[in-house]
Amino acid sequence: MKKNFYKYLSIFLAVALIVSLAYALVPSSKDVTQASSGNPKLKGSPKEEYYMVTFVSGIEYWKGCFKGMKAAADLYGVKAIYTGAPQFDVNQEVTVLRQVIAKKPAGILVTCANPDALKAPIDEAIKKGIPVITFDADSPKSNRYSVLETGNYNAGAMAARYLGKLLGGKGEVGISTVAAQLNHEQRKQGFIDTLKKEFPGIKVVAIVNDENDQTKAARQISAMLQAHPNIKGIFCTDALGGVGAATAIKEANKVGKVKIVSFDTDKGTLDLIKQGIIDASIAQGTWNMGFWGMTFLFYLKHGIVNPVDNWQKYGINPLPPYVDTGTMVVTKQNVDAFYKVNVIK
Amino acid sequence: MKKNFYKYLSIFLAVALIVSLAYALVPSSKDVTQASSGNPKLKGSPKEEYYMVTFVSGIEYWKGCFKGMKAAADLYGVKAIYTGAPQFDVNQEVTVLRQVIAKKPAGILVTCANPDALKAPIDEAIKKGIPVITFDADSPKSNRYSVLETGNYNAGAMAARYLGKLLGGKGEVGISTVAAQLNHEQRKQGFIDTLKKEFPGIKVVAIVNDENDQTKAARQISAMLQAHPNIKGIFCTDALGGVGAATAIKEANKVGKVKIVSFDTDKGTLDLIKQGIIDASIAQGTWNMGFWGMTFLFYLKHGIVNPVDNWQKYGINPLPPYVDTGTMVVTKQNVDAFYKVNVIK
């Protein structure tokens, strides 16, 4: 009996051993599925650090850009770090960028306070093998691989179409802008050209320079409304101009009588849209700038974009050089979503 | 003895069983590494089919586009399928596109023989939940998420800068183009404006319409060279114009005396660059159109681009609406690489 006990136990254990050895040595279908369900080429390391470098680094506008960058960095399993010059100071931004380059990061997204001043450090980084891509404000003469920005002329055209419909295609309008700054000039021109072509019944009767300053905008627009009492609409090419315009039409007791189409989606603007004082604002594709800028850097760094071997030698561009990240019209109907776009989860 | 044998065997088997059970049940570090080395969000299924739809589907130009699309499809583990209308026939292309939509593919890249005729089927596909992106030739009034194409005005400017330097900034030049076709008009205008601004010593003395026909181009350019014997350079906005120009300057015995800057990288053009008859050609970023178009479709289909929950409801654009895929100058120095860009591996 005892002899048989150990004999049967041995047989039982031997069978159990064979079964469990089979499990241990043959990869289960679950493991195989796991291994093949992931894409090894599109997975980075948390040690890989990508920087976003800005100027006036504290403003809300860049948060939407960085939110997109962070979404992409999380997707690829790498690290995104935000930094920049606190002031609108070109030399300060160059210093910050050089400090970032010294850390030998995996890649850099930079927006340029001045296109020419940033050229040297950008080219230096690329020479060291660090990919650089510009966003929002370009340095076109640098060797950056690509730029992702708003097509400002088209953004002005979009504003014209919205205001044009709102006014039923007729009446006088004014513009509040930042003089001699390229992106604002383009917005203004797109607005003027589109009205002329598509809404010939609307006349632009006044253009003021608000210098991207809320108080100056309010003062200038008040004066404009007094000089041109028939103005029925105002286009502001900058966010602070829009907030200033709201103050001016409240003071003139013309809320609802003078329509405002503004720019960007900072909290002040969104609140005024919710209150029905600003009718619409042109939102920029900030999330797309960050998301696709980061994606371009990752694909470049990992050698995934490879149109032909030795593309560097042959001068073949591995990335699209220009991306218009687009614009959207924010109104009372969709304003709630834009509070979320700029918030970093 | 025999009693002890089974006893010791049982002990041995029991220990072996415990060890092998441990292996079977606890995931090994190798499995963990494998699982974490892949990105599950960026891996599709070979059953996922993405289509490229073209017109004049047999020409070499689309091969570079499809090569980029296939590279991206391989990267994501999905299937890319090429199809199109054999002729330059808008109705035929609409029929082909509708046949593709009926197959309920995962996404479609389409180039439009006519922007308006393709609008209805594109919008129909998007309504059915099939993402559509246009490339090379857009349908701007359709609901396509994005367009990837050459910035044609800038391409003309690039040609002007190359020819301007080649001629040392002075002399007479001619243009051979396709009249009344938007992309060719833009190339021509970018060329003329840039010469005027940056090379005021160069005069455009003749413009001919080659109708994208090699024989007609040769005839027209021969006549141009006879009427303007001082012409030192020719810009051709289309590939067949360039090949025709080469014939004309050979016949006039002016090889090397009249510089040619052409467009595109079909084999005929590349061979003439190698022979030193065509001096340069403007290559379009066809690989980038296919690669990033396919990438946009995949990211959209897999819900990866997600600037805010319910972006559809709020009208927030999940993709950049416009991508300029860029241009490159092809010369004797880098011509070899361009034979490879258009060849599907």
XYZ file of C-alpha atoms in Angstrom:
690
model
C 0.000 0.000 0.000
C 2.733 2.435 1.023
C 4.868 1.337 -1.923
C 1.930 1.944 -4.279
C 1.289 5.350 -2.700
C 4.745 6.695 -3.669
C 4.468 5.001 -7.068
C 1.123 6.684 -7.893
C 2.332 9.927 -6.388
C 5.373 9.736 -8.679
C 3.172 9.146 -11.724
C 0.862 12.013 -10.750
C 3.791 14.373 -10.111
C 5.486 13.361 -13.385
C 2.335 14.186 -15.402
C 1.874 17.477 -13.527
C 5.531 18.291 -14.171
C 5.230 17.665 -17.907
C 2.104 19.838 -18.134
C 3.617 22.679 -16.154
C 6.917 22.418 -18.079
C 4.906 22.745 -21.269
C 3.322 25.943 -19.903
C 6.694 27.251 -18.729
C 8.620 26.624 -21.933
C 6.116 27.086 -24.760
C 5.082 30.751 -25.063
C 1.352 31.011 -24.498
C -0.838 32.568 -27.172
C -1.476 35.404 -24.701
C 2.223 36.283 -24.645
C 2.419 36.149 -28.419
C -0.577 38.460 -28.723
C 0.969 40.870 -26.241
C 4.263 40.974 -28.092
C 2.687 41.501 -31.522
C 0.080 43.993 -30.302
C 2.703 46.658 -29.673
C 4.702 48.658 -32.199
C 8.361 48.571 -31.094
C 9.398 51.316 -33.543
C 7.057 53.848 -31.964
C 7.998 53.366 -28.335
C 10.657 55.605 -26.825
C 12.305 55.731 -23.426
C 11.342 57.973 -20.489
C 14.995 59.030 -20.490
C 14.435 60.675 -23.870
C 13.808 64.354 -23.136
C 12.170 66.779 -25.570
C 11.984 70.510 -24.752
C 9.519 73.238 -25.637
C 11.166 76.697 -25.552
C 9.011 79.857 -25.599
C 9.157 83.589 -24.810
C 6.832 85.345 -22.302
C 6.698 81.801 -20.996
C 3.992 82.434 -18.381
C 1.124 83.303 -20.765
C -1.855 81.048 -21.195
C -1.486 80.738 -24.972
C 1.485 78.347 -24.775
C -0.405 75.968 -22.471
C -2.501 74.711 -25.381
C 0.676 74.107 -27.404
C 2.363 72.243 -24.573
C -0.771 70.189 -23.913
C -0.504 68.842 -27.468
C 3.225 68.191 -27.058
C 2.634 66.330 -23.804
C -0.135 64.213 -25.344
C 2.315 63.090 -28.041
C 5.185 62.532 -25.576
C 2.891 60.347 -23.428
C 1.878 58.422 -26.555
C 5.519 57.617 -27.426
C 6.581 57.034 -23.815
C 9.083 59.911 -23.743
C 9.410 63.046 -21.608
C 8.280 66.571 -22.595
C 9.678 69.535 -20.644
C 8.399 73.115 -20.796
C 10.721 76.109 -20.454
C 11.257 79.582 -21.880
C 12.221 83.213 -21.331
C 9.885 84.842 -18.766
C 9.989 88.206 -20.569
C 9.541 89.262 -24.185
C 13.337 89.445 -24.435
C 15.171 87.985 -27.415
C 18.555 87.715 -25.673
C 16.948 85.996 -22.712
C 15.328 83.454 -25.066
C 18.652 82.809 -26.848
C 20.261 82.158 -23.435
C 17.499 79.721 -22.425
C 17.770 77.910 -25.772
C 21.550 77.556 -25.397
C 21.070 76.136 -21.883
C 18.631 73.579 -23.297
C 21.056 72.626 -26.110
C 23.823 72.058 -23.503
C 21.640 69.327 -21.953
C 21.778 67.392 -25.258
C 18.048 66.721 -25.423
C 16.415 64.352 -27.917
C 14.724 67.264 -29.703
C 13.510 70.865 -29.382
C 10.295 72.697 -30.294
C 10.938 76.455 -30.260
C 8.826 79.551 -30.970
C 10.915 82.556 -31.953
C 10.633 86.000 -30.318
C 12.753 87.168 -33.255
C 13.417 85.103 -36.396
C 16.994 86.271 -37.003
C 18.303 86.187 -33.412
C 17.240 82.569 -32.977
C 18.846 81.374 -36.235
C 22.367 80.832 -34.812
C 21.429 78.662 -31.805
C 18.935 76.651 -33.895
C 21.578 75.886 -36.521
C 24.074 75.052 -33.766
C 21.691 72.487 -32.250
C 21.058 70.844 -35.628
C 24.816 70.660 -36.279
C 25.091 68.764 -32.987
C 22.456 66.298 -34.185
C 19.577 67.672 -32.094
C 16.431 67.985 -34.257
C 14.770 71.425 -34.030
C 11.301 72.367 -35.229
C 9.731 75.824 -34.884
C 6.097 76.486 -34.007
C 3.772 79.514 -33.860
C 6.569 82.001 -34.754
C 9.152 80.779 -37.257
C 12.828 81.422 -37.969
C 12.577 80.816 -41.740
C 16.270 81.329 -42.539
C 17.414 78.779 -39.945
C 17.910 75.100 -40.758
C 14.881 73.981 -38.692
C 13.297 70.935 -40.276
C 9.770 72.255 -40.265
C 7.454 74.962 -38.958
C 3.928 74.456 -37.588
C 1.965 77.690 -37.411
C -1.328 79.417 -38.135
C -1.919 80.467 -41.726
C -2.631 84.034 -40.625
C -3.992 85.347 -43.918
C -6.576 82.532 -43.948
C -7.371 83.220 -40.297
C -8.251 86.824 -41.227
C -10.391 85.517 -44.106
C -12.264 83.271 -41.659
C -12.960 86.270 -39.401
C -14.250 88.258 -42.401
C -16.626 85.464 -43.407
C -18.055 85.154 -39.910
C -18.502 88.897 -39.369
C -19.752 89.350 -42.937
C -22.601 86.860 -42.369
C -23.351 88.272 -38.924
C -23.870 91.717 -40.464
C -25.947 90.388 -43.354
C -23.328 91.602 -45.818
C -23.637 95.352 -45.213
C -22.494 98.213 -42.963
C -19.324 99.836 -41.642
C -16.637 97.965 -39.714
C -13.363 98.785 -37.916
C -10.151 96.868 -37.241
C -7.984 96.865 -34.122
C -4.531 95.389 -34.756
C -0.833 95.400 -33.843
C 0.950 97.524 -36.439
C 4.104 96.309 -38.200
C 4.007 92.773 -36.777
C 3.917 90.294 -39.648
C 1.298 87.830 -38.330
C -1.087 90.689 -37.452
C -0.550 92.366 -40.827
C -1.438 89.067 -42.533
C -4.606 88.633 -40.452
C -5.655 92.201 -41.279
C -4.958 91.738 -44.995
C -6.861 88.421 -45.182
C -9.811 90.146 -43.482
C -9.790 93.189 -45.792
C -9.307 91.185 -49.026
C -12.067 88.707 -48.183
C -14.589 91.425 -47.308
C -13.797 93.184 -50.584
C -14.287 89.978 -52.601
C -17.138 88.242 -50.792
C -18.956 91.066 -48.947
C -18.677 94.179 -51.128
C -21.466 95.823 -49.116
C -19.227 96.078 -46.050
C -16.761 98.992 -45.773
C -13.692 99.116 -43.502
C -13.842 102.712 -42.221
C -11.139 102.721 -39.503
C -8.001 100.819 -38.452
C -6.366 101.409 -35.058
C -3.117 100.114 -33.514
C -3.810 98.661 -30.044
C -0.183 97.552 -29.501
C -1.483 94.311 -27.931
C -2.505 96.293 -24.840
C -5.972 96.039 -23.319
C -6.130 99.617 -21.984
C -4.826 101.183 -25.189
C -7.281 99.070 -27.201
C -10.253 100.237 -25.091
C -9.212 103.895 -25.502
C -8.570 103.654 -29.241
C -11.779 101.764 -29.968
C -13.857 104.227 -27.908
C -12.439 107.042 -30.040
C -13.134 105.016 -33.198
C -16.803 104.477 -32.210
C -17.232 108.202 -31.567
C -15.659 109.172 -34.885
C -17.676 106.536 -36.792
C -21.015 106.093 -35.001
C -22.327 103.776 -37.747
C -19.744 101.064 -37.121
C -21.577 97.744 -36.740
C -18.627 95.377 -36.357
C -15.034 95.225 -35.113
C -12.336 92.675 -35.914
C -9.485 92.464 -33.376
C -6.369 90.618 -34.562
C -5.140 90.054 -30.983
C -6.774 88.770 -27.784
C -6.117 91.875 -25.673
C -7.576 94.053 -28.416
C -10.762 91.991 -28.184
C -11.015 92.407 -24.422
C -10.398 96.169 -24.852
C -13.092 96.328 -27.560
C -15.558 94.708 -25.147
C -14.823 97.450 -22.572
C -15.301 100.139 -25.228
C -18.685 98.876 -26.462
C -19.933 98.374 -22.888
C -19.009 101.991 -22.086
C -20.673 103.199 -25.314
C -23.766 101.160 -24.358
C -23.574 99.327 -27.687
C -23.482 95.686 -26.550
C -25.204 93.623 -29.254
C -25.336 96.634 -31.568
C -21.647 96.396 -32.440
C -20.472 92.856 -33.159
C -16.948 91.831 -32.102
C -14.860 89.087 -33.706
C -11.644 88.632 -31.752
C -8.611 86.332 -31.727
C -7.374 83.496 -29.473
C -8.935 81.720 -26.522
C -7.509 83.030 -23.249
C -9.917 82.922 -20.324
C -10.832 86.636 -20.579
C -11.975 86.196 -24.172
C -13.883 82.972 -23.490
C -15.713 84.575 -20.539
C -16.771 87.526 -22.741
C -18.051 85.084 -25.389
C -20.101 83.269 -22.729
C -21.539 86.645 -21.647
C -22.469 87.446 -25.267
C -20.307 90.590 -25.449
C -17.713 89.155 -27.839
C -19.597 87.366 -30.652
C -16.812 85.092 -31.841
C -13.067 84.536 -31.634
C -10.628 82.848 -33.993
C -8.950 79.981 -32.129
C -5.558 78.801 -33.326
C -4.621 75.107 -33.618
C -2.254 75.229 -30.638
C -2.821 71.578 -29.674
C -1.903 70.521 -33.230
C 1.296 72.609 -33.135
C 2.491 70.752 -30.029
C 1.190 67.303 -30.950
C 2.497 67.171 -34.521
C 5.694 69.089 -33.686
C 6.520 66.464 -31.052
C 5.538 63.680 -33.465
C 7.838 65.092 -36.163
C 10.736 65.254 -33.654
C 10.146 61.671 -32.483
C 9.869 60.241 -36.021
C 13.031 62.095 -37.059
C 15.018 61.092 -33.968
C 14.044 57.443 -34.392
C 14.873 57.323 -38.095
C 11.293 56.468 -39.006
C 10.963 59.113 -41.729
C 13.316 57.780 -44.306
C 12.281 58.619 -47.882
C 15.629 57.362 -49.175
C 18.871 56.149 -47.555
C 21.273 59.017 -46.865
C 18.620 61.685 -47.318
C 20.929 64.131 -45.529
C 23.604 63.668 -48.194
C 21.150 64.146 -51.046
C 19.283 67.081 -49.480
C 15.969 65.222 -49.465
C 13.504 66.640 -46.959
C 12.364 63.936 -44.501
C 9.548 66.120 -43.110
C 6.951 68.477 -44.577
C 8.592 71.920 -44.222
C 5.357 73.826 -43.513
C 2.214 72.882 -41.616
C -0.766 75.220 -41.240
C -2.308 74.054 -37.979
C -5.560 75.780 -38.799
C -8.131 77.927 -37.063
C -11.631 77.462 -35.681
C -14.447 79.893 -34.912
C -15.337 79.961 -31.197
C -18.876 81.096 -30.413
C -21.355 80.719 -27.531
C -22.259 77.308 -29.020
C -18.845 75.654 -28.614
C -17.074 77.927 -26.117
C -17.160 75.356 -23.302
C -14.827 73.002 -25.145
C -12.158 75.694 -25.470
C -11.804 76.082 -21.723
C -10.606 72.470 -21.843
C -8.225 72.648 -24.823
C -5.887 74.994 -22.948
C -5.899 73.067 -19.667
C -3.099 70.576 -19.132
C -4.589 67.349 -17.765
C 15.282 0.058 -1.821
C 12.374 0.087 -4.253
C 10.202 1.765 -1.636
C 12.877 4.499 -1.200
C 13.277 4.909 -4.955
C 9.647 6.032 -5.440
C 9.882 8.162 -2.294
C 12.971 10.045 -3.508
C 11.534 10.220 -7.028
C 8.384 11.792 -5.560
C 10.442 14.374 -3.678
C 12.494 15.173 -6.765
C 9.387 15.440 -8.952
C 7.632 17.616 -6.372
C 10.560 20.085 -6.291
C 10.782 20.094 -10.115
C 7.041 20.694 -10.310
C 7.202 23.669 -7.937
C 10.074 25.227 -9.920
C 8.415 24.716 -13.276
C 5.053 25.966 -11.930
C 6.851 29.086 -10.785
C 8.178 29.581 -14.308
C 4.799 28.883 -15.853
C 2.771 31.223 -13.654
C 5.079 34.152 -12.890
C 5.702 36.265 -16.026
C 9.411 36.290 -16.829
C 11.258 39.589 -17.097
C 11.750 38.829 -20.797
C 7.996 38.802 -21.378
C 7.617 42.057 -19.472
C 10.313 43.716 -21.599
C 8.686 42.455 -24.786
C 5.296 43.749 -23.768
C 6.594 47.191 -22.784
C 8.888 47.570 -25.811
C 5.962 47.911 -28.195
C 3.392 50.674 -28.478
C -0.059 49.030 -28.557
C -1.804 52.248 -29.642
C 0.205 52.478 -32.850
C -0.257 48.940 -34.125
C -3.097 48.206 -36.507
C -4.377 45.029 -38.111
C -3.510 43.708 -41.588
C -7.274 43.540 -42.122
C -7.400 47.346 -41.943
C -7.378 48.538 -45.555
C -6.470 52.081 -46.616
C -6.877 53.149 -50.260
C -5.056 55.633 -52.456
C -7.278 56.884 -55.312
C -5.744 58.782 -58.266
C -6.483 59.824 -61.849
C -4.277 58.908 -64.837
C -3.359 56.136 -62.429
C -0.555 54.658 -64.550
C 1.836 57.633 -64.448
C 5.127 57.492 -62.588
C 4.417 60.557 -60.431
C 1.962 58.719 -58.140
C 4.477 55.964 -57.424
C 6.456 58.268 -55.124
C 3.249 59.166 -53.272
C 2.227 55.543 -52.873
C 5.732 54.569 -51.762
C 5.360 56.969 -48.820
C 1.867 55.631 -48.059
C 3.129 52.051 -48.114
C 6.052 52.887 -45.816
C 3.577 54.272 -43.260
C 1.132 51.358 -43.688
C 3.992 48.890 -43.095
C 5.000 50.866 -40.002
C 1.505 50.588 -38.491
C 0.952 46.998 -39.645
C -2.002 47.838 -41.909
C -2.686 47.398 -45.629
C -2.306 50.107 -48.310
C -4.013 49.556 -51.678
C -3.424 51.600 -54.835
C -6.178 52.277 -57.337
C -7.490 55.032 -59.610
C -9.020 56.075 -62.885
C -6.784 55.045 -65.816
C -7.701 58.161 -67.838
C -7.853 61.878 -67.026
C -11.597 61.490 -66.656
C -13.454 63.048 -63.734
C -16.498 60.804 -63.990
C -14.308 57.717 -64.128
C -12.523 58.859 -60.945
C -15.846 59.497 -59.160
C -16.921 55.954 -60.104
C -13.680 54.455 -58.786
C -13.961 56.445 -55.541
C -17.566 55.267 -55.022
C -16.466 51.661 -55.573
C -13.768 52.117 -52.918
C -16.270 53.667 -50.466
C -18.573 50.655 -50.969
C -15.793 48.427 -49.601
C -15.949 50.351 -46.290
C -12.178 50.870 -46.019
C -10.441 52.214 -42.907
C -9.480 55.418 -44.741
C -8.925 57.041 -48.143
C -6.208 59.274 -49.628
C -7.506 60.893 -52.815
C -6.077 63.323 -55.376
C -8.770 65.209 -57.271
C -8.945 65.469 -61.076
C -11.539 68.170 -60.415
C -12.165 69.795 -57.019
C -15.944 70.211 -57.370
C -16.809 66.849 -58.908
C -15.061 64.960 -56.116
C -16.786 66.918 -53.307
C -19.970 64.805 -53.171
C -18.336 61.348 -52.861
C -15.753 62.677 -50.358
C -18.483 64.114 -48.128
C -20.480 60.890 -48.496
C -17.514 58.805 -47.261
C -16.964 61.083 -44.245
C -20.671 60.890 -43.394
C -20.261 57.097 -43.327
C -17.354 57.438 -40.886
C -14.562 56.808 -43.414
C -11.780 59.394 -42.950
C -10.749 61.097 -46.212
C -7.653 63.199 -46.817
C -6.711 64.810 -50.128
C -3.187 65.016 -51.526
C -1.460 66.730 -54.459
C -4.729 68.170 -55.881
C -7.304 69.284 -53.320
C -11.084 69.548 -53.133
C -11.134 72.561 -50.787
C -14.922 72.833 -50.455
C -15.294 69.190 -49.401
C -15.215 68.081 -45.771
C -11.824 66.311 -46.130
C -9.889 66.549 -42.873
C -6.667 67.798 -44.403
C -4.760 68.351 -47.640
C -1.094 67.556 -48.249
C 0.269 69.269 -51.345
C 3.115 71.293 -52.823
C 3.133 75.012 -52.043
C 3.278 75.845 -55.754
C 4.023 79.560 -55.427
C 7.063 78.732 -53.270
C 8.102 76.034 -55.728
C 8.204 78.675 -58.483
C 10.241 80.949 -56.187
C 12.741 78.117 -55.639
C 13.103 77.678 -59.420
C 13.681 81.440 -59.810
C 16.431 81.446 -57.174
C 18.236 78.515 -58.763
C 18.036 79.856 -62.327
C 18.814 83.400 -61.104
C 22.108 82.268 -59.552
C 22.953 80.058 -62.544
C 22.652 83.094 -64.841
C 24.611 85.380 -62.506
C 21.566 87.599 -62.067
C 21.244 88.869 -65.658
C 19.837 88.038 -69.078
C 16.575 87.067 -70.788
C 14.492 84.049 -69.811
C 11.349 82.275 -71.016
C 8.623 80.232 -69.348
C 6.833 77.133 -70.617
C 3.666 76.384 -68.660
C 0.150 74.924 -68.715
C -2.253 77.853 -69.099
C -5.311 78.238 -66.826
C -4.409 75.377 -64.468
C -4.169 76.720 -60.928
C -1.024 74.908 -59.732
C 0.877 75.906 -62.887
C -0.309 79.525 -62.638
C 0.989 79.630 -59.054
C 4.387 78.190 -60.048
C 4.661 80.763 -62.832
C 3.675 83.629 -60.542
C 6.121 82.602 -57.786
C 8.863 82.450 -60.442
C 8.048 85.877 -61.941
C 7.597 87.661 -58.575
C 10.845 86.270 -57.145
C 12.902 87.229 -60.212
C 11.456 90.748 -60.039
C 12.321 91.107 -56.334
C 15.610 89.240 -56.038
C 17.069 89.268 -59.585
C 15.980 92.563 -61.183
C 18.642 92.079 -63.897
C 16.710 89.141 -65.366
C 13.790 89.778 -67.747
C 11.005 87.336 -68.630
C 10.614 87.923 -72.395
C 8.257 85.077 -73.402
C 5.663 82.729 -71.933
C 4.312 79.757 -73.915
C 1.535 77.248 -73.203
C 2.846 73.687 -73.715
C -0.443 72.039 -72.621
C 1.611 69.399 -70.735
C 2.544 67.826 -74.065
C 6.129 67.010 -74.968
C 5.758 67.557 -78.721
C 3.872 70.812 -78.375
C 6.458 72.033 -75.837
C 9.365 71.280 -78.208
C 7.637 73.143 -81.054
C 6.638 76.160 -78.938
C 10.064 76.479 -77.314
C 11.844 76.207 -80.681
C 9.729 79.120 -81.921
C 10.461 81.030 -78.692
C 14.215 80.593 -79.123
C 14.015 81.839 -82.714
C 11.950 84.893 -81.743
C 14.216 85.681 -78.755
C 17.744 84.535 -79.644
C 19.184 86.077 -76.443
C 17.215 83.803 -74.106
C 19.659 82.258 -71.623
C 17.279 80.287 -69.422
C 13.915 78.486 -69.502
C 11.667 77.518 -66.608
C 9.204 74.708 -67.329
C 6.361 74.317 -64.828
C 5.633 70.737 -65.947
C 7.798 67.669 -66.579
C 6.804 67.159 -70.209
C 7.547 70.811 -70.925
C 11.076 70.220 -69.611
C 11.628 67.196 -71.825
C 10.286 69.201 -74.789
C 12.612 72.102 -73.924
C 15.571 69.702 -73.959
C 14.619 68.616 -77.510
C 14.303 72.247 -78.597
C 17.713 73.344 -77.283
C 19.391 70.241 -78.740
C 17.889 71.057 -82.145
C 18.967 74.698 -81.808
C 22.445 73.493 -80.851
C 22.275 75.500 -77.631
C 22.971 72.800 -75.013
C 24.778 74.501 -72.110
C 24.087 77.935 -73.598
C 20.440 77.908 -72.552
C 19.869 76.661 -69.006
C 16.742 74.639 -68.237
C 15.042 74.389 -64.840
C 12.193 71.896 -65.037
C 9.642 70.278 -62.734
C 9.185 66.774 -61.247
C 11.351 63.666 -61.327
C 10.058 61.199 -63.884
C 12.733 59.031 -65.485
C 12.924 61.133 -68.663
C 13.749 64.270 -66.668
C 16.279 62.512 -64.409
C 18.088 61.029 -67.445
C 18.350 64.496 -69.040
C 19.777 65.896 -65.773
C 22.379 63.109 -65.716
C 23.275 63.996 -69.322
C 23.652 67.676 -68.376
C 20.948 68.898 -70.765
C 18.428 69.838 -68.068
C 20.296 71.784 -65.352
C 17.874 71.259 -62.491
C 14.350 70.151 -61.702
C 12.022 70.984 -58.825
C 11.101 67.731 -57.070
C 7.875 67.605 -55.099
C 7.597 65.964 -51.670
C 5.563 63.024 -52.976
C 6.877 60.574 -50.337
C 5.794 62.990 -47.594
C 2.302 63.310 -49.113
C 1.804 59.536 -48.896
C 3.601 58.960 -45.594
C 1.964 61.751 -43.587
C -1.403 61.353 -45.328
C -1.462 57.681 -44.263
C -0.252 58.652 -40.768
C -3.045 61.246 -40.420
C -5.630 58.621 -41.483
C -4.304 56.034 -39.020
C -4.154 58.481 -36.084
C -7.678 59.674 -36.839
C -9.119 56.171 -37.296
C -7.550 55.004 -34.030
C -8.750 58.014 -32.025
C -5.171 59.055 -31.211
C -5.625 62.701 -32.185
C -7.997 63.886 -29.535
C -7.505 67.557 -28.627
C -10.667 67.467 -26.516
C -13.417 64.915 -25.897
C -16.238 65.193 -28.418
C -14.184 67.320 -30.811
C -16.684 66.468 -33.553
C -19.501 68.073 -31.557
C -17.493 71.227 -30.869
C -16.048 71.575 -34.376
C -12.457 71.314 -33.145
C -10.049 70.222 -35.872
C -8.158 67.078 -34.847
C -5.649 67.410 -37.732
C -3.702 70.268 -39.323
C -5.898 71.273 -42.304
C -3.007 72.133 -44.642
C 0.457 70.611 -45.108
C 2.991 71.925 -47.621
C 5.037 68.829 -48.370
C 7.839 70.945 -49.810
C 10.139 70.896 -52.800
C 13.796 70.113 -53.448
C 16.186 71.079 -56.233
C 17.431 68.058 -58.196
C 20.774 68.532 -59.961
C 23.569 66.323 -61.310
C 24.910 66.178 -57.721
C 21.913 64.456 -56.116
C 20.046 63.020 -59.113
C 20.891 59.404 -58.255
C 18.844 59.477 -55.059
C 15.727 60.546 -56.945
C 15.682 57.419 -59.074
C 15.128 55.627 -55.755
C 12.458 57.869 -54.220
C 9.950 56.916 -56.911
C 10.650 53.179 -56.872
C 8.428 51.034 -54.688
C 10.613 48.620 -52.732
